[in-house]
Short mmCIF file of C-alpha atoms and ligand atoms in Angstrom, two decimals:
data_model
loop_
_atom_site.label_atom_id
_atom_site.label_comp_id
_atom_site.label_asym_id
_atom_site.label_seq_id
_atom_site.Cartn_x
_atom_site.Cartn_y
_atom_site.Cartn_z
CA UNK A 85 -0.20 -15.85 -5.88
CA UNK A 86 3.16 -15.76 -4.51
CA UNK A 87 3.08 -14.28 -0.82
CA UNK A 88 5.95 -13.02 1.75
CA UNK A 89 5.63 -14.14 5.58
CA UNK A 90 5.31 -11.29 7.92
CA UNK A 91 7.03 -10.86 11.38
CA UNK A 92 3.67 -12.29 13.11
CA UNK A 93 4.16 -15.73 10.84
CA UNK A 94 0.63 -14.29 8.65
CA UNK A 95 0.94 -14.45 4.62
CA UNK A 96 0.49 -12.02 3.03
CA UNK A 97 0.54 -11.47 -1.26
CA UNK A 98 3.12 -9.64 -2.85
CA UNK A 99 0.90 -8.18 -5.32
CA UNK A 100 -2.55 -6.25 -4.94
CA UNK A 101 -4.27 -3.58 -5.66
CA UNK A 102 -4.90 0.19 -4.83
CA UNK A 103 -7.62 2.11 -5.09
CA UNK A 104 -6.47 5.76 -4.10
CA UNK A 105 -8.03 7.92 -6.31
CA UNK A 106 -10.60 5.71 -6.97
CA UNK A 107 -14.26 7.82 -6.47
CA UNK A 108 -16.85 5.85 -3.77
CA UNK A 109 -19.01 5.25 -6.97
CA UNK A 110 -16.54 3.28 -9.14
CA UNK A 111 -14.39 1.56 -6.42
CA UNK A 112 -16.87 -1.03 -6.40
CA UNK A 113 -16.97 -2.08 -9.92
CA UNK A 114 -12.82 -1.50 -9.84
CA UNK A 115 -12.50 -3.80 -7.09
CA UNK A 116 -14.84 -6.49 -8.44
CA UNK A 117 -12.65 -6.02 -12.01
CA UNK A 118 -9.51 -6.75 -9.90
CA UNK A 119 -10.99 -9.43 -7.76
CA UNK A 120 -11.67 -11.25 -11.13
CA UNK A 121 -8.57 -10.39 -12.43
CA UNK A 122 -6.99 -12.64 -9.62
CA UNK A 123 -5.67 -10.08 -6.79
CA UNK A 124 -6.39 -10.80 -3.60
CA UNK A 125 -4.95 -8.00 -1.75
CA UNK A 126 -6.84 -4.53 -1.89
CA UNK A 127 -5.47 -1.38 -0.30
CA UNK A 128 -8.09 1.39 0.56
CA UNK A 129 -8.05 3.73 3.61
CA UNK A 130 -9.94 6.05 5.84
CA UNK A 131 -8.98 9.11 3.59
CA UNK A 132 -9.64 7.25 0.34
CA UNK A 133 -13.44 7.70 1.44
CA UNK A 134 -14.04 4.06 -0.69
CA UNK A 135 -13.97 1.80 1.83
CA UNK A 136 -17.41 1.03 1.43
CA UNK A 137 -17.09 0.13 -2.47
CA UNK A 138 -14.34 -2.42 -1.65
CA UNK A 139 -16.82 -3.98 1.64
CA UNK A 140 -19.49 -4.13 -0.94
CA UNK A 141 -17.84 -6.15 -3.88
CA UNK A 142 -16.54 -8.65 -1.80
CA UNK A 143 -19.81 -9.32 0.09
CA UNK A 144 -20.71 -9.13 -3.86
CA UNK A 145 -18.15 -12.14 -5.09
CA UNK A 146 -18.15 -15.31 -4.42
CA UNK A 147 -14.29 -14.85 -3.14
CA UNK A 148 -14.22 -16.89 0.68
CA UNK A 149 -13.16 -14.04 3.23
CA UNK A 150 -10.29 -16.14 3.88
CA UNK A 151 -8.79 -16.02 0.09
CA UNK A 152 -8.83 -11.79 0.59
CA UNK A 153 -6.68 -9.67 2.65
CA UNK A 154 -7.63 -6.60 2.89
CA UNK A 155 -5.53 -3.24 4.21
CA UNK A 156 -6.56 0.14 5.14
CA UNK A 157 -5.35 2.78 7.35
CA UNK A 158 -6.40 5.13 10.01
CA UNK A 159 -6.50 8.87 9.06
CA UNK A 160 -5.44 11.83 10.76
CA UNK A 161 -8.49 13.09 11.87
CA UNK A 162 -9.32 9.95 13.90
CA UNK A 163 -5.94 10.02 15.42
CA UNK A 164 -5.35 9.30 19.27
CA UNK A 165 -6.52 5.83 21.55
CA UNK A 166 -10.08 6.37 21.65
CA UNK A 167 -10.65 8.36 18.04
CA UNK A 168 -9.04 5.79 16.59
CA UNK A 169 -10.88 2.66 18.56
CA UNK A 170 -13.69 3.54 16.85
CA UNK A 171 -13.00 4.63 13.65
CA UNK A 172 -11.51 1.05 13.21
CA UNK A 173 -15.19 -0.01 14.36
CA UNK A 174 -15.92 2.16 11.40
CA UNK A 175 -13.64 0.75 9.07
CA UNK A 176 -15.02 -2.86 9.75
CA UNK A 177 -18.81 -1.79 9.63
CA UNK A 178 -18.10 0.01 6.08
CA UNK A 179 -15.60 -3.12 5.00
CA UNK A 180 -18.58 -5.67 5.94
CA UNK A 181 -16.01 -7.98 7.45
CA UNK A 182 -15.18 -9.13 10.93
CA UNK A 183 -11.50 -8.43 10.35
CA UNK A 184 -8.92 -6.54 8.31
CA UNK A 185 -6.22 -8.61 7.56
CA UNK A 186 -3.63 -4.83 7.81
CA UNK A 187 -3.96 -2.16 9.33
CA UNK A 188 -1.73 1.10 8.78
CA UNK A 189 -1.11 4.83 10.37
CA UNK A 190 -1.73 6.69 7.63
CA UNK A 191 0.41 9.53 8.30
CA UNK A 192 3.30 10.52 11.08
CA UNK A 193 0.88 13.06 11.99
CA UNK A 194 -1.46 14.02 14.82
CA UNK A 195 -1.04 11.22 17.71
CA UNK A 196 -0.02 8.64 15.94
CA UNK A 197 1.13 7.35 19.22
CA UNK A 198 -2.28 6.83 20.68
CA UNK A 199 -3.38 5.29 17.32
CA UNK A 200 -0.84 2.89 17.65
CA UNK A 201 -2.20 2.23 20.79
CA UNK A 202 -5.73 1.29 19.67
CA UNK A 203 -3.94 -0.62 17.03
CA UNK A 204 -2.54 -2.78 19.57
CA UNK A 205 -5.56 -3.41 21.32
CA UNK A 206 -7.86 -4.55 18.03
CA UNK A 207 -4.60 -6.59 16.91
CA UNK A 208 -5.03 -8.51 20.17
CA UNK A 209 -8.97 -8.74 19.73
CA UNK A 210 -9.01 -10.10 16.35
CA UNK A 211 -10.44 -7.58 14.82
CA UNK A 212 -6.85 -6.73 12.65
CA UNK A 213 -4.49 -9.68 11.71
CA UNK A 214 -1.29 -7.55 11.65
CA UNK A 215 -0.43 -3.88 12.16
CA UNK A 216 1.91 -1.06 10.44
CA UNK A 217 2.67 2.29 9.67
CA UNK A 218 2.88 4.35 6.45
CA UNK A 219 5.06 7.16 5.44
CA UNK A 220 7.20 6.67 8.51
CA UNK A 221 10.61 7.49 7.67
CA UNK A 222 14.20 7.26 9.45
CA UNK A 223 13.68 8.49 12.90
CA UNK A 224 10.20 8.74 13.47
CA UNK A 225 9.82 4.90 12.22
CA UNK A 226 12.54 3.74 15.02
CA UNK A 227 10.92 5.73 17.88
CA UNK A 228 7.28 4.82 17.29
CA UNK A 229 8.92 1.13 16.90
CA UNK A 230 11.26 1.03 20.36
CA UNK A 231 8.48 2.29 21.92
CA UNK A 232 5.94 -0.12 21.09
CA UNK A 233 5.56 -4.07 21.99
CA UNK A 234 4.01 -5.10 18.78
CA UNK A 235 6.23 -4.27 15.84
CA UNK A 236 4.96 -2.82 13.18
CA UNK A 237 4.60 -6.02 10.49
CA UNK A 238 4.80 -3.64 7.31
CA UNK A 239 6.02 -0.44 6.41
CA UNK A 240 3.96 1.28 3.16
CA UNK A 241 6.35 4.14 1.31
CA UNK A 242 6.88 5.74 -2.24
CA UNK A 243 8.95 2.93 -3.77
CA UNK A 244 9.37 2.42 -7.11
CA UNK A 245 12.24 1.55 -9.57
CA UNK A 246 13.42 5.44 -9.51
CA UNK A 247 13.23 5.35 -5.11
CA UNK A 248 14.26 1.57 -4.35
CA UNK A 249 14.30 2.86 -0.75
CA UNK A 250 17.53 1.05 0.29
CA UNK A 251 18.08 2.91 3.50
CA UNK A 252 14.65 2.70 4.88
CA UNK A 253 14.82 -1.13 3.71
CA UNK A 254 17.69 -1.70 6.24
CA UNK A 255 16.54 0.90 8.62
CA UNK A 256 13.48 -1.75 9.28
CA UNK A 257 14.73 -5.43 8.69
CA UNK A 258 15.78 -5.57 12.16
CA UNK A 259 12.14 -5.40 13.25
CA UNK A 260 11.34 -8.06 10.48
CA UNK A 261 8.93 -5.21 9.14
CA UNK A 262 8.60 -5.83 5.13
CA UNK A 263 8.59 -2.81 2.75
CA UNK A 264 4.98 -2.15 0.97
CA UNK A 265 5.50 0.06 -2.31
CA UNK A 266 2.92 2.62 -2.76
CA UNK A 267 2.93 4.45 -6.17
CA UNK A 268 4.83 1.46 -7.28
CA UNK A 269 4.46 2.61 -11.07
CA UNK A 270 5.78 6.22 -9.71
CA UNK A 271 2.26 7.46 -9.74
CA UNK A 272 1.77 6.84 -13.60
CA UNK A 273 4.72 9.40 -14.44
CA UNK A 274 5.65 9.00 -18.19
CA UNK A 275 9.16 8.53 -17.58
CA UNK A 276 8.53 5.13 -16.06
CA UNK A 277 6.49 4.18 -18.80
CA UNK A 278 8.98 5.38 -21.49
CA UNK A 279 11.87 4.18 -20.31
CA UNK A 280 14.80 3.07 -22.11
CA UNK A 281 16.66 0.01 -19.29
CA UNK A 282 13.00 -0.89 -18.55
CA UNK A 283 11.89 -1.37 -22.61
CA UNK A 284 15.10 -2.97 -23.57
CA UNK A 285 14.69 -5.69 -20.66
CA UNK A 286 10.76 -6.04 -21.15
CA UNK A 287 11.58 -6.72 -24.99
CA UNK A 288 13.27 -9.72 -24.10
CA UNK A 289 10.14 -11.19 -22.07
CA UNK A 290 7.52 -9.90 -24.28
CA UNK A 291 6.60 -7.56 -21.41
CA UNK A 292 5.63 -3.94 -20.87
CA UNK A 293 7.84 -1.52 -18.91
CA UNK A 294 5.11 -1.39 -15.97
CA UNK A 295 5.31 -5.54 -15.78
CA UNK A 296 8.85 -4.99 -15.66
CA UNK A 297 9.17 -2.80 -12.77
CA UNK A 298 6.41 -4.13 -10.35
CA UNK A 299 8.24 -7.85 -11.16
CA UNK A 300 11.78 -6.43 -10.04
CA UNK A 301 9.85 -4.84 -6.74
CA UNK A 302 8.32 -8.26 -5.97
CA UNK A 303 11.15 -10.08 -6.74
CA UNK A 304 13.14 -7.62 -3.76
CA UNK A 305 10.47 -8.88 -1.54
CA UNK A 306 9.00 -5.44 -1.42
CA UNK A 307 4.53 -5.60 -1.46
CA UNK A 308 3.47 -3.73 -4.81
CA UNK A 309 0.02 -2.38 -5.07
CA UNK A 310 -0.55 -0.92 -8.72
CA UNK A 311 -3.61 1.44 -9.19
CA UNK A 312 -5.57 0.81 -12.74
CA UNK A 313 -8.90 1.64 -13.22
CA UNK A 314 -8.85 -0.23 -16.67
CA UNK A 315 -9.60 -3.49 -16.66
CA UNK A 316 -6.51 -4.63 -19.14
CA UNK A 317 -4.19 -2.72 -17.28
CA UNK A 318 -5.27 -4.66 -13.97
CA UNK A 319 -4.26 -7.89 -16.00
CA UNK A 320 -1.65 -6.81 -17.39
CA UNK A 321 0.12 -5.57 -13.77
CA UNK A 322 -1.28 -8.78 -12.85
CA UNK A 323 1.05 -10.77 -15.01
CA UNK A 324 4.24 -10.30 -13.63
CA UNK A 325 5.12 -14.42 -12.26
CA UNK A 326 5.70 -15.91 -15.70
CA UNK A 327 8.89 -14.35 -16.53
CA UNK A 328 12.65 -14.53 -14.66
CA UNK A 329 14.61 -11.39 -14.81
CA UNK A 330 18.11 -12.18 -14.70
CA UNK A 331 20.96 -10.83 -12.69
CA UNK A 332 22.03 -8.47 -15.00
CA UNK A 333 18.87 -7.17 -15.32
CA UNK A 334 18.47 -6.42 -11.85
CA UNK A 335 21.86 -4.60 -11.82
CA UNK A 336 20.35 -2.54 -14.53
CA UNK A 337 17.16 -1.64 -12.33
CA UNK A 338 19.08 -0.73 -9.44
CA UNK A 339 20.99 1.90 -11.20
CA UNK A 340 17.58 3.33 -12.71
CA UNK A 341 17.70 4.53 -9.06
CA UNK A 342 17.62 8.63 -7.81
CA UNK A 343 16.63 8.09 -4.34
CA UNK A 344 14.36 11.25 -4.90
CA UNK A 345 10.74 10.61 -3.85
CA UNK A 346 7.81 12.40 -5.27
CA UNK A 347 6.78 13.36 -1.74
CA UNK A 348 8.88 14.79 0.95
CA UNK A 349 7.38 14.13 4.65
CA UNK A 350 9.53 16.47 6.04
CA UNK A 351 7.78 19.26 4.18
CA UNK A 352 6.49 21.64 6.33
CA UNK A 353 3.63 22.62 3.77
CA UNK A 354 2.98 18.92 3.40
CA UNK A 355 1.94 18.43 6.59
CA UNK A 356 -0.33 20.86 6.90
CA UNK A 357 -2.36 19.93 3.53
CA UNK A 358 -2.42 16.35 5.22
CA UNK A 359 -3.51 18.16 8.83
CA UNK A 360 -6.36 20.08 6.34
CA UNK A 361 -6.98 17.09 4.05
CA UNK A 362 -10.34 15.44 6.01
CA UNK A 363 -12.15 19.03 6.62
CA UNK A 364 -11.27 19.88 2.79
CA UNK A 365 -11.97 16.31 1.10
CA UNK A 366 -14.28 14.31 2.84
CA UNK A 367 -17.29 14.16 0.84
CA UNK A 368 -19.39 14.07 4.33
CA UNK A 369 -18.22 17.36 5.52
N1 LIG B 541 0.13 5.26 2.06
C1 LIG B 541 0.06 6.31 1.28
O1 LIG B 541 0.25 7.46 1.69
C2 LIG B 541 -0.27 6.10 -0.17
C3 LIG B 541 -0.06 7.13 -1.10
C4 LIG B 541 -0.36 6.89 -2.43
C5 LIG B 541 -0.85 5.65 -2.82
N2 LIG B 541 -1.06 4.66 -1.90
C6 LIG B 541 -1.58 3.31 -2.28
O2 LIG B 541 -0.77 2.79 -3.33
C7 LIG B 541 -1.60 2.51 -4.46
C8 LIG B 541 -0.81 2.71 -5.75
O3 LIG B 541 -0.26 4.00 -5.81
P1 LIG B 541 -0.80 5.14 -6.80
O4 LIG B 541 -2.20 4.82 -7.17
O5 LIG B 541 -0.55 6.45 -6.18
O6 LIG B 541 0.18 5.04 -8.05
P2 LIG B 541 0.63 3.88 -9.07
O7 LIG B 541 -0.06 2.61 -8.80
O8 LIG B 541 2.12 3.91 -9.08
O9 LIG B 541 0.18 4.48 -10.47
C9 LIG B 541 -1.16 4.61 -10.80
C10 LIG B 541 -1.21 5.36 -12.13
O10 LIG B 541 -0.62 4.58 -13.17
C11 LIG B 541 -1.56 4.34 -14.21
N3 LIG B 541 -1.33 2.94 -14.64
C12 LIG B 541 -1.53 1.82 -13.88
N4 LIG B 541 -1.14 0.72 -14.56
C13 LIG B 541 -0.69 1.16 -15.76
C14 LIG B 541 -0.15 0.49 -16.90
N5 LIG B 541 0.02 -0.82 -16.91
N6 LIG B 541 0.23 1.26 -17.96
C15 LIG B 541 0.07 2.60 -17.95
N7 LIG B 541 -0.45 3.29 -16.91
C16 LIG B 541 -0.81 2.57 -15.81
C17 LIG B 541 -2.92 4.57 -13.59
O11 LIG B 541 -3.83 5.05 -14.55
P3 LIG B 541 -5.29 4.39 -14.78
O12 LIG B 541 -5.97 4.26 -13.45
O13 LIG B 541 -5.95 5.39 -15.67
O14 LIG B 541 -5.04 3.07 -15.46
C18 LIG B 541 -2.62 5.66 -12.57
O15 LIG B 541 -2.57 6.93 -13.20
C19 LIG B 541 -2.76 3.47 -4.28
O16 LIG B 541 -3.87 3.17 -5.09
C20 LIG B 541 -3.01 3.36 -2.81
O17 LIG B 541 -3.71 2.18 -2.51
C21 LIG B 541 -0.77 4.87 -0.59
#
């Protein structure tokens, strides 16, 4: 598996896989599918409420600890310094591991600042390997950033071949943070899948549109975590490091881009669905 270096000298892969949207009861078998598949890295979070399916299939496989890095990210609801300190307790207890290799704020919402906080404090017990944010854009990224001593090691957005994220990308290489792609298939929207540039490349390889566009993310240097809960899909997003695109293909892919992203953080009515989210969709409540 090819991996990127973060800005704390850890490895990390380039390619895993995500299980939002995945229900408690199948995340299990989904995660054991992709585990055999090959991937190594597994994104879950707090507000994914499947935590516990990925903890038990890797206590399930026979995968050494070591081999797996696993990311998820506080929500929300458990935001400030001590809310936080133990809901990463939480996390770790429902993970079944000692560690999680990243951990993320979920959301610029609540006080993030205090999460970051308790962040900071299991980074330097061992119990996370490297910290970062998600869905921080422009301003509130470089605040939360001065402002703290450990930099954030990865930054998860929307990115895709339609949002390449350019701006954001050089809004955060001075920090060494690396980009992490979520809805790096653009959330299994057709047009990604029917596309003309990404066909007329793939048909060249032998490879399918959605092989096409996590291998040109990769290839940036930008983390891709494609969601399947089908077992051939997993493989084929999998199989994206036997085949070069060249040059020209790349110029082609960067012109696929809008800049538009799916979801707007700035949204007003955004924010409070993501304030609302825990009370309305964890299964607990
Ligand atoms: N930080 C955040 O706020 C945030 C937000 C969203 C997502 N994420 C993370 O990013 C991960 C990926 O994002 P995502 O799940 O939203 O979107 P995605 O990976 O871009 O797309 C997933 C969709 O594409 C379909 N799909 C996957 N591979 C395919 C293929 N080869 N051919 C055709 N269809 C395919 C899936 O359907 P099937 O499952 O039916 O195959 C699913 O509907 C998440 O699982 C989560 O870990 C994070």
């Amino acid at each position: 598996m090819k991996t990127i270096t973060l800005n704390n000298g850890i490895e990390m892969p380039v390619l895993g896989y995500g299980v939002f949207h995945v229900s408690p009861e199948e995340c299990e078998r989904c995660v054991a599918d992709a585990i055999h598949t090959g991937y190594r890295l597994i994104d879950t979070a707090q507000a994914y409420y499947n935590e516990e399916g990925v903890g038990n299939a890797i206590v399930r496989l026979d995968v050494p600890r070591e081999e797996l890095f696993i990311t998820t990210k506080v929500w929300i609801s458990n935001a400030g310094e001590e809310k936080a300190a133990r809901s990463i307790d939480e996390s770790l207890r429902k993970l079944r591991t000692d560690y999680i290799d990243l951990l993320l704020v979920h959301q610029p919402f609540g006080d993030y600042y205090g999460t970051y906080r308790a962040m900071q404090k299991a980074y330097r017990e061992g119990k996370v390997r490297a910290i970062g944010l998600s869905n921080f854009y422009g301003a509130r990224f470089v605040d939360l950033t001065e402002n703290m001593e450990v930099k954030p090691a990865v930054l998860q957005v929307e990115a895709h071949v339609f949002a390449q994220q350019t701006v954001m990308r050089e809004t955060i290489a001075p920090y060494g943070t690396r980009l992490m792609a979520w809805g790096p298939l653009a959330q299994g929207a057709d047009n990604l899948f029917k596309d003309e540039t990404l066909r007329g490349i793939g048909a060249k390889y032998g490879k399918s549109n959605a092989q096409v566009a996590l291998k040109f993310l990769t290839d940036e240097g930008i983390i891709a975590i494609p969601k399947s809960m089908h077992k051939e899909r997993m493989k084929e997003n999998f199989e994206i490091f036997d085949f070069e695109l060249t040059e020209e293909d790349r110029r082609a892919i960067h012109r696929l881009d809008t800049g538009k992203l799916k979801v707007d953080h700035n949204d007003p009515v955004l924010a409070k669905f993501l304030l609302d989210y825990d009370k309305n969709f964890n299964p607990s409540n």
